[in-house]
């Protein structure tokens, strides 16, 4: 399974940009083609197998979002890019662990959540709230909202994925789901606490 | 969706330009209720993006779980019976030795070389989609069930290389090499797809399983000549076939 070379970089990038039904196939190939090289590097540099997989998955996420935003220019190969991102993520995690060990946090209002434990906790709580609310809107609504907002599928693709007759139905469903998500989110007391609205 | 929500969504997605953008930003500065609505909408968009990231990572974890799953291959009871029958026949009918030696060798070489093709289609999409259902069965090694689904899908999608490819591998997994050969020949005829190397490799295995060692050898040589993912496996299998051929004087 690992080391599968069935897809070229170009095919993977096009597959992600096109999105839709086929996308997961390209993500899987991308994952399998890069897994060993990246995880081996992290494991050889003081990481456990779990560290290596977490970091690799974060690097794949960074790559995916860059491609979706049209920011991956292809100056380097996908493998080189993911390897470099994973290397940086791992170095920053190692530094963070070292700091945690010596209790030398520097609190700075401009510092990012990544380096600030309080902001990281806030982010985690936001994540938990969002997932809890999303689970309450129902499985199909959750899918529609994620497809539309995160995966940026067109209404036509959403209709095909969800088995709706046309994109207008998908559009109406998305509107209703978003409305329901908004109602539930705003009504949740934790939302007021975390977002301060 | 009401017009205001739609306008806010466009703004947050960076799709507002020119005068519409100017008017929007002016209202943002002067209308506190509107400003609050934009802030809420932005929180919702951010929340969904965060959820999307978590969903994406979950999908990667599912792939990892497949990688970590040990690939144990149990010997089907049917094959054990076949082996027993071979032994019995060799005892009572010595003159059939040559024939059964070949059958047994083909089976053994096939078993040593055959591993189900990776699922490159995934299973995370619409769970009601029959192809996704079939791929789930395939992942769970229910090749008989998966094959039924592929065969039901093929009349509607006769040109789908993906369906045909996985149907062929399922046929091989349940011991139907001739049906596998039919599907794989059609896959190999099409040039524009992602399984060309795999299709050749499984075709060679299907020939081997069917007992057609000449065609298996020919196909394996083509794989070695062309290079690619299965070159090493093809070369190794060729060596084994050569050794067997030398032993029985073929």
Short mmCIF file of N, CA and C in Angstrom, two decimals, chain B residues 56-206:
data_model
loop_
_atom_site.label_atom_id
_atom_site.label_comp_id
_atom_site.label_asym_id
_atom_site.label_seq_id
_atom_site.Cartn_x
_atom_site.Cartn_y
_atom_site.Cartn_z
N UNK B 56 -11.38 16.56 7.73
CA UNK B 56 -10.32 16.14 6.81
C UNK B 56 -9.33 15.23 7.53
N UNK B 57 -8.93 15.65 8.74
CA UNK B 57 -7.98 14.83 9.52
C UNK B 57 -8.61 13.47 9.85
N UNK B 58 -9.92 13.48 10.14
CA UNK B 58 -10.59 12.20 10.42
C UNK B 58 -10.50 11.27 9.22
N UNK B 59 -10.67 11.85 8.02
CA UNK B 59 -10.57 11.03 6.81
C UNK B 59 -9.16 10.46 6.64
N UNK B 60 -8.16 11.29 7.00
CA UNK B 60 -6.78 10.78 6.91
C UNK B 60 -6.56 9.67 7.94
N UNK B 61 -7.18 9.83 9.09
CA UNK B 61 -7.03 8.78 10.13
C UNK B 61 -7.65 7.46 9.64
N UNK B 62 -8.73 7.59 8.88
CA UNK B 62 -9.36 6.37 8.34
C UNK B 62 -8.42 5.68 7.35
N UNK B 63 -7.70 6.49 6.55
CA UNK B 63 -6.73 5.90 5.61
C UNK B 63 -5.62 5.20 6.41
N UNK B 64 -5.16 5.90 7.49
CA UNK B 64 -4.08 5.34 8.30
C UNK B 64 -4.52 4.01 8.92
N UNK B 65 -5.79 3.97 9.35
CA UNK B 65 -6.29 2.74 9.97
C UNK B 65 -6.21 1.58 8.97
N UNK B 66 -6.48 1.90 7.70
CA UNK B 66 -6.37 0.85 6.66
C UNK B 66 -4.92 0.40 6.50
N UNK B 67 -4.00 1.39 6.56
CA UNK B 67 -2.57 1.06 6.42
C UNK B 67 -2.14 0.16 7.57
N UNK B 68 -2.64 0.48 8.79
CA UNK B 68 -2.21 -0.26 9.97
C UNK B 68 -2.86 -1.63 10.09
N UNK B 69 -3.99 -1.80 9.35
CA UNK B 69 -4.72 -3.07 9.47
C UNK B 69 -3.84 -4.21 8.95
N UNK B 70 -3.56 -5.21 9.79
CA UNK B 70 -2.71 -6.30 9.28
C UNK B 70 -3.42 -7.05 8.18
N UNK B 71 -2.67 -7.29 7.12
CA UNK B 71 -3.28 -7.99 5.98
C UNK B 71 -3.12 -9.49 6.15
N UNK B 72 -4.03 -10.08 6.90
CA UNK B 72 -3.94 -11.53 7.09
C UNK B 72 -4.76 -12.20 6.00
N UNK B 73 -4.22 -13.21 5.45
CA UNK B 73 -4.95 -13.90 4.39
C UNK B 73 -5.25 -15.32 4.87
N UNK B 74 -6.53 -15.57 5.18
CA UNK B 74 -6.85 -16.90 5.65
C UNK B 74 -7.00 -17.84 4.45
N UNK B 75 -6.69 -19.09 4.67
CA UNK B 75 -6.81 -20.05 3.57
C UNK B 75 -8.25 -20.52 3.52
N UNK B 76 -8.98 -20.27 2.43
CA UNK B 76 -10.37 -20.69 2.37
C UNK B 76 -10.49 -22.21 2.50
N UNK B 77 -11.57 -22.63 3.15
CA UNK B 77 -11.81 -24.06 3.37
C UNK B 77 -11.82 -24.80 2.03
N UNK B 78 -12.40 -24.08 1.02
CA UNK B 78 -12.51 -24.68 -0.31
C UNK B 78 -11.12 -25.09 -0.84
N UNK B 79 -10.16 -24.23 -0.58
CA UNK B 79 -8.82 -24.51 -1.08
C UNK B 79 -8.18 -25.68 -0.33
N UNK B 80 -8.50 -25.77 0.97
CA UNK B 80 -7.96 -26.90 1.74
C UNK B 80 -8.49 -28.21 1.19
N UNK B 81 -9.78 -28.22 0.85
CA UNK B 81 -10.38 -29.42 0.25
C UNK B 81 -9.71 -29.75 -1.07
N UNK B 82 -9.44 -28.72 -1.82
CA UNK B 82 -8.80 -28.93 -3.13
C UNK B 82 -7.41 -29.57 -2.94
N UNK B 83 -6.68 -29.02 -1.97
CA UNK B 83 -5.34 -29.56 -1.72
C UNK B 83 -5.44 -31.03 -1.30
N UNK B 84 -6.43 -31.31 -0.43
CA UNK B 84 -6.61 -32.70 0.02
C UNK B 84 -6.94 -33.61 -1.16
N UNK B 85 -7.81 -33.10 -2.04
CA UNK B 85 -8.19 -33.88 -3.21
C UNK B 85 -6.98 -34.16 -4.10
N UNK B 86 -6.13 -33.13 -4.24
CA UNK B 86 -4.92 -33.28 -5.06
C UNK B 86 -4.05 -34.40 -4.49
N UNK B 87 -3.87 -34.35 -3.17
CA UNK B 87 -3.03 -35.38 -2.52
C UNK B 87 -3.61 -36.78 -2.77
N UNK B 88 -4.93 -36.90 -2.58
CA UNK B 88 -5.59 -38.20 -2.77
C UNK B 88 -5.40 -38.71 -4.19
N UNK B 89 -5.64 -37.82 -5.14
CA UNK B 89 -5.54 -38.23 -6.54
C UNK B 89 -4.11 -38.65 -6.88
N UNK B 90 -3.15 -37.92 -6.31
CA UNK B 90 -1.77 -38.26 -6.59
C UNK B 90 -1.43 -39.64 -6.04
N UNK B 91 -2.10 -39.99 -4.94
CA UNK B 91 -1.85 -41.31 -4.35
C UNK B 91 -2.46 -42.42 -5.20
N UNK B 92 -3.73 -42.20 -5.61
CA UNK B 92 -4.43 -43.28 -6.31
C UNK B 92 -4.23 -43.27 -7.82
N UNK B 93 -3.92 -42.12 -8.38
CA UNK B 93 -3.74 -42.05 -9.83
C UNK B 93 -2.39 -41.42 -10.18
N UNK B 94 -1.34 -42.21 -10.10
CA UNK B 94 0.00 -41.64 -10.32
C UNK B 94 0.16 -40.98 -11.70
N UNK B 95 -0.53 -41.51 -12.68
CA UNK B 95 -0.34 -40.97 -14.02
C UNK B 95 -0.87 -39.54 -14.19
N UNK B 96 -1.67 -39.07 -13.22
CA UNK B 96 -2.17 -37.69 -13.32
C UNK B 96 -1.23 -36.71 -12.61
N UNK B 97 -0.09 -37.24 -12.15
CA UNK B 97 0.82 -36.42 -11.37
C UNK B 97 1.19 -35.11 -12.09
N UNK B 98 1.56 -35.27 -13.35
CA UNK B 98 2.04 -34.09 -14.08
C UNK B 98 1.00 -32.97 -14.09
N UNK B 99 -0.25 -33.36 -14.39
CA UNK B 99 -1.33 -32.37 -14.48
C UNK B 99 -1.56 -31.67 -13.14
N UNK B 100 -1.68 -32.49 -12.11
CA UNK B 100 -1.99 -31.89 -10.81
C UNK B 100 -0.82 -31.12 -10.22
N UNK B 101 0.39 -31.53 -10.60
CA UNK B 101 1.55 -30.78 -10.13
C UNK B 101 1.44 -29.34 -10.62
N UNK B 102 1.07 -29.24 -11.87
CA UNK B 102 0.94 -27.91 -12.45
C UNK B 102 -0.15 -27.08 -11.77
N UNK B 103 -1.32 -27.72 -11.57
CA UNK B 103 -2.44 -27.01 -10.95
C UNK B 103 -2.03 -26.50 -9.58
N UNK B 104 -1.42 -27.44 -8.82
CA UNK B 104 -1.03 -27.08 -7.46
C UNK B 104 0.01 -25.96 -7.45
N UNK B 105 0.95 -26.06 -8.38
CA UNK B 105 2.00 -25.05 -8.45
C UNK B 105 1.42 -23.69 -8.82
N UNK B 106 0.52 -23.72 -9.81
CA UNK B 106 -0.11 -22.45 -10.20
C UNK B 106 -0.81 -21.82 -9.01
N UNK B 107 -1.57 -22.65 -8.30
CA UNK B 107 -2.31 -22.16 -7.13
C UNK B 107 -1.34 -21.57 -6.10
N UNK B 108 -0.28 -22.32 -5.86
CA UNK B 108 0.68 -21.90 -4.84
C UNK B 108 1.35 -20.58 -5.23
N UNK B 109 1.75 -20.50 -6.49
CA UNK B 109 2.39 -19.26 -6.94
C UNK B 109 1.40 -18.10 -6.92
N UNK B 110 0.16 -18.42 -7.30
CA UNK B 110 -0.87 -17.38 -7.28
C UNK B 110 -1.08 -16.89 -5.84
N UNK B 111 -1.26 -17.83 -4.92
CA UNK B 111 -1.50 -17.45 -3.52
C UNK B 111 -0.36 -16.62 -2.95
N UNK B 112 0.85 -16.97 -3.35
CA UNK B 112 2.00 -16.24 -2.81
C UNK B 112 2.08 -14.83 -3.39
N UNK B 113 1.50 -14.63 -4.56
CA UNK B 113 1.66 -13.33 -5.23
C UNK B 113 0.43 -12.44 -5.11
N UNK B 114 -0.72 -13.04 -4.90
CA UNK B 114 -1.96 -12.25 -4.95
C UNK B 114 -2.23 -11.51 -3.64
N UNK B 115 -2.35 -10.20 -3.76
CA UNK B 115 -2.83 -9.38 -2.65
C UNK B 115 -3.88 -8.47 -3.24
N UNK B 116 -5.04 -8.30 -2.57
CA UNK B 116 -6.08 -7.45 -3.15
C UNK B 116 -5.55 -6.04 -3.44
N UNK B 117 -5.99 -5.50 -4.53
CA UNK B 117 -5.57 -4.16 -4.96
C UNK B 117 -6.05 -3.12 -3.94
N UNK B 118 -5.21 -2.10 -3.70
CA UNK B 118 -5.60 -1.04 -2.76
C UNK B 118 -6.89 -0.36 -3.20
N UNK B 119 -7.69 0.00 -2.22
CA UNK B 119 -8.91 0.76 -2.52
C UNK B 119 -8.54 2.21 -2.75
N UNK B 120 -8.52 2.63 -4.00
CA UNK B 120 -8.16 4.01 -4.32
C UNK B 120 -9.41 4.87 -4.47
N UNK B 121 -10.56 4.26 -4.27
CA UNK B 121 -11.81 5.03 -4.45
C UNK B 121 -12.25 5.63 -3.13
N UNK B 122 -11.97 4.96 -2.01
CA UNK B 122 -12.37 5.47 -0.70
C UNK B 122 -13.80 5.09 -0.38
N UNK B 123 -14.18 5.37 0.88
CA UNK B 123 -15.54 5.01 1.28
C UNK B 123 -16.21 6.12 2.07
N UNK B 124 -15.61 7.34 2.01
CA UNK B 124 -16.13 8.34 2.93
C UNK B 124 -17.33 9.11 2.37
N UNK B 125 -17.61 8.96 1.07
CA UNK B 125 -18.68 9.76 0.49
C UNK B 125 -20.04 9.18 0.81
N UNK B 126 -21.01 9.54 0.00
CA UNK B 126 -22.39 9.16 0.26
C UNK B 126 -22.54 7.67 0.60
N UNK B 127 -22.92 7.36 1.84
CA UNK B 127 -22.98 5.94 2.21
C UNK B 127 -24.06 5.17 1.46
N UNK B 128 -24.99 5.92 0.82
CA UNK B 128 -26.05 5.23 0.08
C UNK B 128 -25.64 4.92 -1.35
N UNK B 129 -24.52 5.49 -1.77
CA UNK B 129 -24.05 5.27 -3.12
C UNK B 129 -23.61 3.80 -3.25
N UNK B 130 -24.10 3.11 -4.29
CA UNK B 130 -23.84 1.68 -4.36
C UNK B 130 -22.35 1.36 -4.53
N UNK B 131 -21.64 2.25 -5.25
CA UNK B 131 -20.21 2.02 -5.42
C UNK B 131 -19.51 2.11 -4.06
N UNK B 132 -19.92 3.08 -3.26
CA UNK B 132 -19.31 3.23 -1.93
C UNK B 132 -19.62 2.01 -1.07
N UNK B 133 -20.85 1.52 -1.19
CA UNK B 133 -21.25 0.33 -0.43
C UNK B 133 -20.37 -0.85 -0.86
N UNK B 134 -20.19 -0.95 -2.18
CA UNK B 134 -19.37 -2.04 -2.72
C UNK B 134 -17.94 -1.93 -2.22
N UNK B 135 -17.40 -0.70 -2.20
CA UNK B 135 -16.02 -0.52 -1.77
C UNK B 135 -15.86 -0.85 -0.29
N UNK B 136 -16.90 -0.57 0.49
CA UNK B 136 -16.85 -0.94 1.92
C UNK B 136 -16.76 -2.46 2.04
N UNK B 137 -17.59 -3.15 1.26
CA UNK B 137 -17.56 -4.62 1.30
C UNK B 137 -16.17 -5.11 0.88
N UNK B 138 -15.63 -4.47 -0.16
CA UNK B 138 -14.30 -4.83 -0.66
C UNK B 138 -13.27 -4.67 0.46
N UNK B 139 -13.33 -3.53 1.15
CA UNK B 139 -12.39 -3.29 2.27
C UNK B 139 -12.55 -4.34 3.36
N UNK B 140 -13.79 -4.79 3.55
CA UNK B 140 -14.04 -5.80 4.59
C UNK B 140 -13.81 -7.23 4.10
N UNK B 141 -13.22 -7.33 2.91
CA UNK B 141 -12.88 -8.62 2.30
C UNK B 141 -14.12 -9.47 1.97
N UNK B 142 -15.25 -8.80 1.81
CA UNK B 142 -16.45 -9.51 1.36
C UNK B 142 -16.49 -9.37 -0.17
N UNK B 143 -15.62 -10.14 -0.84
CA UNK B 143 -15.45 -9.96 -2.28
C UNK B 143 -16.67 -10.45 -3.07
N UNK B 144 -17.34 -11.46 -2.53
CA UNK B 144 -18.53 -11.98 -3.19
C UNK B 144 -19.61 -10.88 -3.22
N UNK B 145 -19.83 -10.26 -2.04
CA UNK B 145 -20.82 -9.19 -1.93
C UNK B 145 -20.44 -7.99 -2.78
N UNK B 146 -19.15 -7.63 -2.74
CA UNK B 146 -18.68 -6.47 -3.53
C UNK B 146 -18.90 -6.76 -5.01
N UNK B 147 -18.56 -7.99 -5.44
CA UNK B 147 -18.69 -8.34 -6.86
C UNK B 147 -20.15 -8.23 -7.31
N UNK B 148 -21.08 -8.67 -6.48
CA UNK B 148 -22.50 -8.54 -6.84
C UNK B 148 -22.86 -7.09 -7.10
N UNK B 149 -22.35 -6.20 -6.24
CA UNK B 149 -22.64 -4.77 -6.42
C UNK B 149 -21.99 -4.22 -7.70
N UNK B 150 -20.73 -4.62 -7.95
CA UNK B 150 -20.07 -4.14 -9.16
C UNK B 150 -20.83 -4.61 -10.40
N UNK B 151 -21.25 -5.88 -10.37
CA UNK B 151 -21.95 -6.42 -11.54
C UNK B 151 -23.29 -5.73 -11.74
N UNK B 152 -23.92 -5.29 -10.63
CA UNK B 152 -25.18 -4.57 -10.77
C UNK B 152 -24.95 -3.16 -11.31
N UNK B 153 -23.76 -2.61 -11.01
CA UNK B 153 -23.45 -1.24 -11.47
C UNK B 153 -22.99 -1.20 -12.94
N UNK B 154 -22.34 -2.29 -13.38
CA UNK B 154 -21.73 -2.26 -14.71
C UNK B 154 -22.69 -1.98 -15.88
N UNK B 155 -23.92 -2.54 -15.88
CA UNK B 155 -24.80 -2.23 -17.01
C UNK B 155 -25.09 -0.73 -17.15
N UNK B 156 -25.12 -0.03 -15.98
CA UNK B 156 -25.36 1.41 -16.03
C UNK B 156 -24.08 2.17 -16.38
N UNK B 157 -22.94 1.61 -15.99
CA UNK B 157 -21.65 2.29 -16.23
C UNK B 157 -20.70 1.34 -16.95
N UNK B 158 -21.04 0.95 -18.18
CA UNK B 158 -20.19 -0.06 -18.84
C UNK B 158 -18.76 0.41 -19.10
N UNK B 159 -18.55 1.74 -19.12
CA UNK B 159 -17.19 2.23 -19.40
C UNK B 159 -16.41 2.57 -18.15
N UNK B 160 -16.98 2.29 -16.99
CA UNK B 160 -16.26 2.64 -15.75
C UNK B 160 -15.11 1.68 -15.51
N UNK B 161 -13.91 2.21 -15.65
CA UNK B 161 -12.70 1.41 -15.47
C UNK B 161 -12.56 1.02 -14.00
N UNK B 162 -12.90 1.96 -13.11
CA UNK B 162 -12.76 1.68 -11.68
C UNK B 162 -13.60 0.46 -11.29
N UNK B 163 -14.87 0.47 -11.70
CA UNK B 163 -15.76 -0.63 -11.32
C UNK B 163 -15.23 -1.95 -11.88
N UNK B 164 -14.81 -1.90 -13.14
CA UNK B 164 -14.34 -3.13 -13.80
C UNK B 164 -13.06 -3.66 -13.14
N UNK B 165 -12.20 -2.73 -12.77
CA UNK B 165 -10.94 -3.11 -12.13
C UNK B 165 -11.21 -3.84 -10.80
N UNK B 166 -12.07 -3.25 -9.98
CA UNK B 166 -12.32 -3.86 -8.67
C UNK B 166 -13.19 -5.13 -8.81
N UNK B 167 -14.01 -5.17 -9.85
CA UNK B 167 -14.78 -6.40 -10.11
C UNK B 167 -13.80 -7.53 -10.44
N UNK B 168 -12.79 -7.19 -11.26
CA UNK B 168 -11.82 -8.21 -11.67
C UNK B 168 -11.05 -8.74 -10.46
N UNK B 169 -10.60 -7.82 -9.60
CA UNK B 169 -9.82 -8.26 -8.43
C UNK B 169 -10.72 -9.10 -7.50
N UNK B 170 -11.98 -8.70 -7.38
CA UNK B 170 -12.90 -9.48 -6.55
C UNK B 170 -13.08 -10.89 -7.12
N UNK B 171 -13.19 -10.97 -8.46
CA UNK B 171 -13.31 -12.28 -9.11
C UNK B 171 -12.10 -13.15 -8.76
N UNK B 172 -10.91 -12.53 -8.83
CA UNK B 172 -9.70 -13.30 -8.51
C UNK B 172 -9.70 -13.76 -7.06
N UNK B 173 -10.17 -12.87 -6.18
CA UNK B 173 -10.15 -13.21 -4.75
C UNK B 173 -11.07 -14.37 -4.44
N UNK B 174 -12.12 -14.56 -5.24
CA UNK B 174 -13.04 -15.67 -4.94
C UNK B 174 -12.88 -16.83 -5.93
N UNK B 175 -11.76 -16.79 -6.65
CA UNK B 175 -11.43 -17.94 -7.50
C UNK B 175 -12.18 -18.01 -8.82
N UNK B 176 -12.40 -16.83 -9.45
CA UNK B 176 -13.03 -16.84 -10.79
C UNK B 176 -12.08 -16.17 -11.78
N UNK B 177 -10.98 -16.85 -12.12
CA UNK B 177 -9.97 -16.20 -12.96
C UNK B 177 -10.46 -15.86 -14.38
N UNK B 178 -11.34 -16.71 -14.93
CA UNK B 178 -11.76 -16.45 -16.32
C UNK B 178 -12.58 -15.17 -16.42
N UNK B 179 -13.46 -14.96 -15.42
CA UNK B 179 -14.24 -13.71 -15.40
C UNK B 179 -13.29 -12.54 -15.19
N UNK B 180 -12.28 -12.73 -14.32
CA UNK B 180 -11.31 -11.65 -14.06
C UNK B 180 -10.59 -11.28 -15.36
N UNK B 181 -10.20 -12.31 -16.14
CA UNK B 181 -9.49 -12.05 -17.41
C UNK B 181 -10.36 -11.21 -18.34
N UNK B 182 -11.65 -11.55 -18.41
CA UNK B 182 -12.57 -10.79 -19.28
C UNK B 182 -12.58 -9.31 -18.89
N UNK B 183 -12.74 -9.04 -17.59
CA UNK B 183 -12.79 -7.64 -17.14
C UNK B 183 -11.45 -6.94 -17.38
N UNK B 184 -10.36 -7.64 -17.04
CA UNK B 184 -9.04 -6.98 -17.13
C UNK B 184 -8.64 -6.70 -18.57
N UNK B 185 -9.06 -7.55 -19.48
CA UNK B 185 -8.76 -7.29 -20.90
C UNK B 185 -9.41 -5.98 -21.32
N UNK B 186 -10.63 -5.75 -20.84
CA UNK B 186 -11.33 -4.51 -21.19
C UNK B 186 -10.65 -3.31 -20.53
N UNK B 187 -10.18 -3.49 -19.30
CA UNK B 187 -9.47 -2.38 -18.62
C UNK B 187 -8.19 -2.06 -19.39
N UNK B 188 -7.46 -3.11 -19.82
CA UNK B 188 -6.20 -2.89 -20.51
C UNK B 188 -6.37 -2.25 -21.89
N UNK B 189 -7.57 -2.43 -22.46
CA UNK B 189 -7.82 -1.83 -23.77
C UNK B 189 -7.90 -0.31 -23.67
N UNK B 190 -8.39 0.18 -22.53
CA UNK B 190 -8.55 1.63 -22.34
C UNK B 190 -7.19 2.19 -21.91
N UNK B 191 -6.80 3.30 -22.53
CA UNK B 191 -5.49 3.85 -22.19
C UNK B 191 -5.54 4.87 -21.07
N UNK B 192 -6.64 5.62 -20.98
CA UNK B 192 -6.66 6.80 -20.13
C UNK B 192 -7.26 6.49 -18.76
N UNK B 193 -6.48 5.86 -17.89
CA UNK B 193 -6.96 5.61 -16.54
C UNK B 193 -5.78 5.42 -15.60
N UNK B 194 -6.09 5.21 -14.33
CA UNK B 194 -5.02 5.23 -13.33
C UNK B 194 -4.52 3.84 -12.96
N UNK B 195 -5.08 2.81 -13.56
CA UNK B 195 -4.67 1.46 -13.14
C UNK B 195 -3.88 0.67 -14.19
N UNK B 196 -3.17 1.29 -15.13
CA UNK B 196 -2.61 0.47 -16.21
C UNK B 196 -1.64 -0.61 -15.70
N UNK B 197 -0.78 -0.23 -14.73
CA UNK B 197 0.22 -1.21 -14.27
C UNK B 197 -0.47 -2.31 -13.45
N UNK B 198 -1.38 -1.89 -12.60
CA UNK B 198 -2.08 -2.86 -11.76
C UNK B 198 -2.91 -3.82 -12.64
N UNK B 199 -3.54 -3.28 -13.66
CA UNK B 199 -4.40 -4.12 -14.51
C UNK B 199 -3.57 -5.22 -15.18
N UNK B 200 -2.36 -4.88 -15.62
CA UNK B 200 -1.47 -5.88 -16.26
C UNK B 200 -1.08 -6.95 -15.24
N UNK B 201 -0.71 -6.47 -14.06
CA UNK B 201 -0.25 -7.39 -13.01
C UNK B 201 -1.35 -8.39 -12.66
N UNK B 202 -2.57 -7.88 -12.46
CA UNK B 202 -3.65 -8.79 -12.07
C UNK B 202 -4.05 -9.70 -13.25
N UNK B 203 -3.83 -9.21 -14.48
CA UNK B 203 -4.12 -10.06 -15.64
C UNK B 203 -3.15 -11.25 -15.65
N UNK B 204 -1.87 -10.95 -15.36
CA UNK B 204 -0.87 -12.03 -15.32
C UNK B 204 -1.27 -13.05 -14.25
N UNK B 205 -1.70 -12.55 -13.10
CA UNK B 205 -2.10 -13.46 -12.01
C UNK B 205 -3.34 -14.27 -12.41
N UNK B 206 -4.25 -13.62 -13.12
CA UNK B 206 -5.47 -14.32 -13.54
C UNK B 206 -5.13 -15.46 -14.50
#
